[in-house]
Tab-separated table of C-alpha atoms and ligand atoms in Angstrom:
chain	number	residue	atom	x	y	z
A	1	MET	CA	9.628	52.335	36.723
A	2	LEU	CA	7.703	49.093	36.264
A	3	GLU	CA	8.607	45.811	37.902
A	4	HIS	CA	10.569	43.266	35.831
A	5	GLY	CA	12.244	39.915	36.342
A	6	GLY	CA	16.017	39.555	36.674
A	7	ARG	CA	16.526	41.713	39.762
A	8	LEU	CA	18.854	39.283	41.483
A	9	LEU	CA	20.792	41.867	43.483
A	10	GLN	CA	17.523	43.127	44.950
A	11	ALA	CA	16.634	39.537	45.932
A	12	VAL	CA	20.073	39.054	47.548
A	13	LYS	CA	19.376	42.073	49.781
A	14	ARG	CA	15.774	41.214	50.481
A	15	TYR	CA	16.176	37.541	51.401
A	16	GLY	CA	19.754	37.670	52.750
A	17	LEU	CA	21.066	34.775	50.621
A	18	PRO	CA	24.422	35.334	48.862
A	19	ARG	CA	24.308	35.690	45.082
A	20	GLU	CA	25.946	32.318	44.353
A	21	ARG	CA	23.172	30.458	46.201
A	22	TRP	CA	20.452	31.774	43.862
A	23	LEU	CA	18.813	30.125	40.905
A	24	ASP	CA	17.332	33.009	38.928
A	25	LEU	CA	14.273	31.785	37.007
A	26	SER	CA	12.600	35.192	37.050
A	27	THR	CA	13.154	35.970	33.345
A	28	GLY	CA	12.538	34.231	30.022
A	29	ILE	CA	16.187	34.589	29.028
A	30	ASN	CA	17.937	31.503	27.657
A	31	PRO	CA	20.290	30.585	30.550
A	32	ILE	CA	22.850	29.082	28.111
A	33	PRO	CA	23.654	32.076	25.896
A	34	TRP	CA	25.440	32.236	22.577
A	35	GLN	CA	29.103	32.667	23.493
A	36	GLY	CA	31.027	32.426	20.245
A	37	LEU	CA	32.924	35.723	20.316
A	38	SER	CA	34.807	37.975	22.729
A	39	PRO	CA	34.736	41.489	21.283
A	40	PRO	CA	38.242	42.726	20.377
A	41	ALA	CA	39.660	45.656	22.369
A	42	ALA	CA	39.427	47.937	19.319
A	43	SER	CA	35.618	47.652	19.356
A	44	TRP	CA	35.606	49.602	22.639
A	45	ASN	CA	37.888	52.243	21.185
A	46	ARG	CA	36.017	53.085	17.953
A	47	LEU	CA	32.575	54.544	17.323
A	48	PRO	CA	30.172	51.888	16.040
A	49	GLU	CA	29.593	51.998	12.246
A	50	ASP	CA	26.263	51.190	10.593
A	51	ASP	CA	27.691	49.322	7.613
A	52	ASP	CA	29.429	46.601	9.622
A	53	GLY	CA	27.313	43.701	8.309
A	54	LEU	CA	24.897	43.564	11.273
A	55	ILE	CA	21.872	44.534	9.173
A	56	GLU	CA	22.670	41.960	6.477
A	57	ALA	CA	23.053	39.263	9.147
A	58	ALA	CA	19.664	40.273	10.594
A	59	MET	CA	17.958	40.194	7.180
A	60	SER	CA	19.318	36.756	6.531
A	61	TYR	CA	18.299	35.423	9.983
A	62	TYR	CA	14.832	37.040	10.250
A	63	GLY	CA	13.976	37.045	6.542
A	64	GLY	CA	12.429	40.519	6.528
A	65	PRO	CA	12.988	43.845	4.766
A	66	LYS	CA	15.911	46.012	5.902
A	67	PRO	CA	15.464	46.488	9.681
A	68	LEU	CA	16.677	49.121	12.108
A	69	ALA	CA	18.984	47.865	14.854
A	70	VAL	CA	17.994	49.231	18.250
A	71	SER	CA	19.341	49.018	21.761
A	72	GLY	CA	17.009	46.177	22.760
A	73	SER	CA	13.415	46.009	21.529
A	74	GLN	CA	12.640	48.097	24.619
A	75	ALA	CA	14.116	51.129	22.814
A	76	ALA	CA	11.503	50.730	20.064
A	77	ILE	CA	8.721	50.112	22.597
A	78	GLN	CA	9.571	53.521	24.068
A	79	ALA	CA	10.004	55.319	20.735
A	80	LEU	CA	6.910	54.158	18.814
A	81	PRO	CA	4.302	55.911	21.011
A	82	ARG	CA	6.118	59.225	20.408
A	83	LEU	CA	5.718	58.912	16.642
A	84	ARG	CA	1.923	58.890	16.249
A	85	PRO	CA	-0.829	61.403	16.962
A	86	ILE	CA	-2.993	60.513	19.969
A	87	ALA	CA	-4.539	57.084	19.363
A	88	ARG	CA	-6.606	54.307	20.930
A	89	VAL	CA	-4.174	51.490	21.533
A	90	GLY	CA	-5.048	47.905	22.425
A	91	VAL	CA	-2.423	46.077	24.487
A	92	PRO	CA	-2.379	42.494	25.790
A	93	GLU	CA	-3.431	41.989	29.404
A	94	PRO	CA	-1.793	40.115	30.976
A	95	GLY	CA	1.232	40.919	28.845
A	96	TYR	CA	4.596	42.642	28.775
A	97	ASN	CA	3.548	45.704	30.751
A	98	GLU	CA	5.998	48.144	29.134
A	99	HIS	CA	3.778	48.397	26.051
A	100	GLY	CA	0.734	49.858	27.791
A	101	HIS	CA	2.901	51.924	30.125
A	102	ARG	CA	4.802	53.641	27.299
A	103	TRP	CA	1.740	54.358	25.159
A	104	LYS	CA	-0.030	55.805	28.196
A	105	GLN	CA	3.022	57.860	29.133
A	106	ALA	CA	2.961	59.446	25.662
A	107	GLY	CA	-0.677	60.490	26.164
A	108	HIS	CA	-2.518	57.775	24.201
A	109	GLU	CA	-5.678	56.009	25.334
A	110	VAL	CA	-4.728	52.455	26.266
A	111	VAL	CA	-7.243	49.608	26.133
A	112	PRO	CA	-6.049	46.458	27.961
A	113	LEU	CA	-7.364	43.383	26.131
A	114	ALA	CA	-7.425	39.635	26.730
A	115	SER	CA	-6.174	37.944	23.579
A	116	ASP	CA	-9.660	36.501	22.955
A	117	ASP	CA	-10.956	40.072	22.667
A	118	PHE	CA	-8.471	41.400	20.079
A	119	ALA	CA	-10.670	40.653	17.073
A	120	ALA	CA	-13.848	42.195	18.522
A	121	ALA	CA	-12.012	45.353	19.624
A	122	LEU	CA	-10.084	45.899	16.401
A	123	ASP	CA	-12.483	48.250	14.640
A	124	ARG	CA	-12.405	50.631	17.633
A	125	LEU	CA	-8.592	50.778	17.759
A	126	ASP	CA	-5.937	52.765	15.901
A	127	VAL	CA	-3.106	50.564	17.094
A	128	LEU	CA	-3.053	46.969	18.331
A	129	VAL	CA	-0.003	45.524	20.080
A	130	VAL	CA	0.291	41.730	20.001
A	131	CYS	CA	3.114	39.812	21.683
A	132	ASN	CA	3.546	36.570	19.759
A	133	PRO	CA	4.019	34.450	21.772
A	134	ASN	CA	2.625	36.453	24.657
A	135	ASN	CA	4.611	36.962	27.835
A	136	PRO	CA	3.698	35.525	30.358
A	137	THR	CA	0.751	33.471	29.036
A	138	GLY	CA	2.503	31.958	26.012
A	139	GLU	CA	-0.612	32.490	23.865
A	140	ARG	CA	0.025	32.645	20.126
A	141	VAL	CA	-1.792	34.174	17.188
A	142	ALA	CA	-1.501	32.544	13.750
A	143	PRO	CA	0.368	34.660	11.155
A	144	ALA	CA	-2.651	34.605	8.792
A	145	GLN	CA	-4.789	36.090	11.563
A	146	LEU	CA	-2.216	38.797	12.275
A	147	LEU	CA	-2.065	39.736	8.599
A	148	GLU	CA	-5.843	39.993	8.441
A	149	TRP	CA	-5.900	42.290	11.493
A	150	HIS	CA	-3.077	44.306	9.982
A	151	ALA	CA	-5.020	44.779	6.736
A	152	ARG	CA	-8.052	46.061	8.659
A	153	LEU	CA	-6.006	48.472	10.761
A	154	SER	CA	-3.790	49.783	7.973
A	155	ALA	CA	-6.798	50.465	5.750
A	156	ARG	CA	-7.613	53.206	8.317
A	157	GLY	CA	-4.012	54.358	8.767
A	158	GLY	CA	-3.617	52.187	11.878
A	159	TRP	CA	-0.699	50.094	13.088
A	160	LEU	CA	-0.324	46.483	14.094
A	161	VAL	CA	2.722	46.152	16.349
A	162	VAL	CA	3.867	42.534	16.703
A	163	ASP	CA	6.388	41.945	19.474
A	164	GLU	CA	8.220	38.737	18.550
A	165	ALA	CA	10.735	38.814	21.421
A	166	PHE	CA	10.034	35.116	22.129
A	167	ALA	CA	9.456	33.910	18.541
A	168	ASP	CA	12.938	32.610	17.645
A	169	SER	CA	12.064	29.015	18.510
A	170	THR	CA	9.187	29.064	16.019
A	171	PRO	CA	10.377	31.131	13.028
A	172	GLU	CA	7.416	29.917	10.981
A	173	THR	CA	5.126	32.048	13.195
A	174	SER	CA	6.986	35.299	12.418
A	175	VAL	CA	5.445	38.039	10.284
A	176	ALA	CA	8.752	39.946	9.974
A	177	ARG	CA	8.966	39.016	6.284
A	178	PHE	CA	5.739	40.969	5.602
A	179	ALA	CA	6.895	44.093	7.432
A	180	ASP	CA	7.421	46.179	4.303
A	181	ARG	CA	3.595	46.532	4.362
A	182	GLU	CA	2.522	49.985	5.546
A	183	GLY	CA	1.402	49.883	9.200
A	184	LEU	CA	2.929	46.527	10.170
A	185	ILE	CA	5.698	46.920	12.753
A	186	VAL	CA	7.597	43.871	14.014
A	187	LEU	CA	9.953	43.925	17.001
A	188	ARG	CA	12.686	41.358	17.585
A	189	SER	CA	15.132	40.863	20.447
A	190	LEU	CA	18.492	39.157	20.939
A	191	GLY	CA	17.818	39.083	24.660
A	192	LYS	CA	15.728	35.921	24.913
A	193	PHE	CA	16.601	33.029	22.549
A	194	PHE	CA	20.239	34.112	22.174
A	195	GLY	CA	20.519	34.835	25.906
A	196	LEU	CA	22.214	38.159	25.116
A	197	ALA	CA	19.961	40.411	27.205
A	198	GLY	CA	22.947	42.374	28.503
A	199	ALA	CA	24.153	43.224	24.978
A	200	ARG	CA	20.959	45.307	24.462
A	201	VAL	CA	20.308	44.490	20.794
A	202	GLY	CA	16.978	44.269	19.017
A	203	PHE	CA	15.480	45.098	15.626
A	204	VAL	CA	12.492	46.954	14.220
A	205	PHE	CA	11.012	45.795	10.914
A	206	CYS	CA	8.566	48.153	9.207
A	207	ALA	CA	7.990	50.246	6.091
A	208	ALA	CA	10.766	52.733	5.274
A	209	ALA	CA	9.001	55.951	6.320
A	210	VAL	CA	8.320	54.821	9.909
A	211	LEU	CA	11.744	53.171	10.110
A	212	GLU	CA	13.401	56.462	9.242
A	213	THR	CA	11.351	58.299	11.871
A	214	VAL	CA	12.324	55.766	14.561
A	215	ALA	CA	15.989	56.026	13.477
A	216	ALA	CA	15.878	59.820	13.609
A	217	TRP	CA	14.227	59.720	17.033
A	218	LEU	CA	16.885	57.377	18.475
A	219	GLY	CA	19.871	59.166	16.936
A	220	PRO	CA	23.326	57.829	16.064
A	221	TRP	CA	25.357	55.065	17.814
A	222	SER	CA	22.388	53.644	19.689
A	223	ILE	CA	24.077	50.211	20.002
A	224	ALA	CA	27.545	49.728	21.506
A	225	GLY	CA	30.213	48.537	19.047
A	226	PRO	CA	31.043	45.305	20.964
A	227	SER	CA	27.332	44.438	21.081
A	228	ARG	CA	27.050	44.891	17.303
A	229	LEU	CA	29.931	42.472	16.689
A	230	VAL	CA	28.551	39.843	19.037
A	231	ALA	CA	25.039	40.193	17.588
A	232	ARG	CA	26.236	39.834	13.992
A	233	ALA	CA	28.165	36.666	14.799
A	234	ALA	CA	25.291	35.187	16.852
A	235	LEU	CA	22.745	35.835	14.074
A	236	SER	CA	25.014	34.059	11.584
A	237	ASP	CA	25.610	30.879	13.627
A	238	ARG	CA	23.073	28.514	12.019
A	239	ALA	CA	24.338	25.378	13.750
A	240	TRP	CA	23.838	27.030	17.151
A	241	HIS	CA	20.307	28.182	16.205
A	242	ASP	CA	19.270	24.629	15.273
A	243	ALA	CA	20.808	23.005	18.355
A	244	THR	CA	19.344	25.668	20.643
A	245	ARG	CA	15.810	25.324	19.260
A	246	GLN	CA	16.013	21.631	19.994
A	247	ARG	CA	17.399	22.118	23.510
A	248	LEU	CA	14.885	24.800	24.492
A	249	ARG	CA	11.963	22.635	23.355
A	250	THR	CA	13.231	19.716	25.447
A	251	ASP	CA	13.991	21.840	28.516
A	252	SER	CA	10.706	23.710	28.385
A	253	LEU	CA	8.790	20.438	28.260
A	254	ARG	CA	10.866	19.120	31.158
A	255	LEU	CA	10.118	22.273	33.171
A	256	SER	CA	6.413	21.880	32.512
A	257	GLU	CA	6.560	18.253	33.728
A	258	VAL	CA	8.567	19.133	36.857
A	259	LEU	CA	6.058	21.842	37.809
A	260	ALA	CA	3.065	19.576	37.157
A	261	ARG	CA	4.641	16.893	39.359
A	262	HIS	CA	4.685	19.429	42.194
A	263	ASP	CA	1.038	20.430	41.768
A	264	LEU	CA	1.915	23.525	39.753
A	265	LYS	CA	0.685	22.511	36.315
A	266	PRO	CA	1.389	25.378	33.889
A	267	ALA	CA	-1.558	27.212	32.336
A	268	GLY	CA	0.638	28.323	29.459
A	269	GLY	CA	4.173	28.978	28.339
A	270	CYS	CA	6.576	28.766	25.444
A	271	GLU	CA	10.050	27.424	24.774
A	272	LEU	CA	11.653	29.892	27.221
A	273	PHE	CA	9.302	29.898	30.228
A	274	GLN	CA	6.286	28.286	31.858
A	275	TRP	CA	3.404	30.185	33.425
A	276	VAL	CA	1.536	28.893	36.474
A	277	ARG	CA	-1.749	30.360	37.671
A	278	THR	CA	-2.317	29.987	41.386
A	279	VAL	CA	-4.099	32.051	44.020
A	280	ARG	CA	-1.145	31.260	46.298
A	281	SER	CA	1.356	32.929	44.003
A	282	LEU	CA	2.661	35.233	46.731
A	283	GLU	CA	3.226	32.476	49.294
A	284	ILE	CA	4.843	30.161	46.754
A	285	HIS	CA	7.031	32.955	45.384
A	286	GLU	CA	8.219	33.793	48.896
A	287	ALA	CA	8.755	30.169	49.912
A	288	LEU	CA	10.788	29.473	46.758
A	289	ALA	CA	12.817	32.633	47.368
A	290	ARG	CA	13.708	31.402	50.839
A	291	HIS	CA	15.122	28.343	49.016
A	292	GLY	CA	17.108	30.592	46.686
A	293	VAL	CA	14.803	30.184	43.678
A	294	LEU	CA	13.744	33.487	42.170
A	295	THR	CA	10.537	33.495	40.117
A	296	ARG	CA	8.537	36.311	38.539
A	297	ARG	CA	5.249	36.933	40.306
A	298	PHE	CA	2.223	38.612	38.726
A	299	ASP	CA	-0.753	40.065	40.621
A	300	THR	CA	-3.351	39.955	37.860
A	301	PRO	CA	-4.127	37.196	37.484
A	302	PRO	CA	-2.209	35.774	40.473
A	303	SER	CA	0.505	33.717	38.794
A	304	LEU	CA	4.180	32.833	38.584
A	305	ARG	CA	6.507	32.616	35.626
A	306	PHE	CA	9.403	30.148	35.678
A	307	GLY	CA	12.370	30.473	33.313
A	308	LEU	CA	14.534	27.494	32.358
A	309	PRO	CA	17.202	26.006	34.664
A	310	ALA	CA	20.568	25.498	32.906
A	311	THR	CA	22.656	22.826	34.635
A	312	ALA	CA	21.961	19.499	36.366
A	313	ASP	CA	22.583	21.302	39.688
A	314	ASP	CA	19.997	23.948	38.749
A	315	TRP	CA	17.354	21.307	38.004
A	316	GLU	CA	18.120	19.598	41.299
A	317	HIS	CA	17.935	22.940	43.133
A	318	LEU	CA	14.507	23.638	41.615
A	319	GLU	CA	13.171	20.133	42.304
A	320	GLY	CA	14.409	20.299	45.911
A	321	ALA	CA	12.853	23.712	46.494
A	322	LEU	CA	9.513	22.684	44.950
A	323	ALA	CA	9.411	19.506	47.043
A	324	ASP	CA	10.150	21.455	50.236
A	325	VAL	CA	7.567	24.102	49.426
A	326	ARG	CA	4.961	21.398	48.849
A	327	ARG	CA	5.943	19.704	52.111
A	328	LEU	CA	5.192	22.979	53.877
A	329	GLU	CA	1.703	22.346	52.565
A	330	VAL	CA	1.412	25.477	50.571
A	331	PRO	CA	-1.501	24.399	48.414
A	332	ALA	CA	-1.444	25.431	44.770
B	1	LIG	C1	7.577	40.512	25.314
B	1	LIG	C2	8.795	41.352	25.503
B	1	LIG	N1	9.128	42.235	24.576
B	1	LIG	C3	10.216	43.010	24.680
B	1	LIG	C4	11.032	42.931	25.787
B	1	LIG	C5	12.251	43.836	25.863
B	1	LIG	O1	13.415	43.077	25.654
B	1	LIG	P1	14.761	43.686	25.084
B	1	LIG	O2	14.720	45.160	25.267
B	1	LIG	O3	15.847	43.038	25.856
B	1	LIG	O4	14.814	43.323	23.607
B	1	LIG	C6	10.734	42.021	26.806
B	1	LIG	C7	11.592	41.931	28.004
B	1	LIG	O5	11.324	41.223	28.936
B	1	LIG	C8	9.590	41.211	26.653
B	1	LIG	O6	9.253	40.319	27.579
C-alpha cells in the first residue's frame, strides 16, 4: 500500500500526543465539510437504488454527460487500468501516486512525466493521466490544451484521463462537459471540496461504452445508501457551493501568507492546500509533528503539503508551531 495523508491514528502512536491535541493538515480535504443531512435509519436498512436522483444531481452540478457514481474516484483509478490492453501510460510526477501505481500493477508501462513534458511525450503514449489541478504541485492545464491532447490521443485509440478531484473551486477549468467524446475520461470526487472523504463518493464521466465496462467491473451497490443520500443533497446545495468557493479562496491565500511569513513560501498550491519545497522537509515535518501539526511529506522532490486549518484555534496552533520550529533554527 502507498503512503497517503490523513493517517492521524498512526501519528498519535508514533509521536505519543493524544488525538485531540492534533491539527491534521496532511490532506487536501476541506476541514469544514458539507453537513446538511443526517441519513435516515432506513437508508442503512435498504439496498441502495440507482435511480434515486444522485446521477441527475451530479449532471446538474458537473454539467457533463450521464456519469457513473463510484465509491470515491479511487475506485475508478483502480478499475481503469484493468480495462485496456497493455499500454504506455504517462502519469504526473510529482503527482497523486495511486495513478502510476495502479497502471503498473495491471502490467502497463508507466512513464512518469513533469507537467512541462506532457506535450512532448504525447505522441509516444497510449494514455495520459493529468490531475487538474495537480496534487501536490497545484499546477493546472488549460481546458483548451487538454482537449487538444485528447484529440491527438483519441485519434490513435488512446485515452486522456483527467483527474479533477481538486477542481470544484474552479468549475470553469473542468472538461467534464466534453466527456461524451470517445477516449476522454474525467474523474471527480466528493472527498475534497465537499469535505466528504469518508462518504467515499466520486464520479466517472466518459463515453457510454467505457462507462458500461467500468460499471460492469465494479458491480452493483458500489456506494453505500447513506452516502448516496448525502452526496445528492450536497451536490444540490448551490448556496453552500458559492459560499465555500469564496471561503476556500480566502483561507488558501491566508495559508500561503502564513507559510511565507515563516520562511516557507509555497512553490505551488490550490484552494485546498499549499505546497512547500524545502530540502529540510523531513526535519520540519518532524518538528511540526512534535507540536501536534501533521503535514504530508514528499521525498521527491523534498517538500511538504499543508491543508487548510478550520477554526481560529487551528490557525493559532499552526502559527505557534511554525514560530517555534523557526526558533529552533530549522532553516527552510
Ligand atoms: C488527485 C487525487 N485524485 C483522487 C484521489 C482519490 O480520492 P477519492 O477516492 O476520495 O475520491 C485523491 C486522494 O487523495 C487525489 O489526491
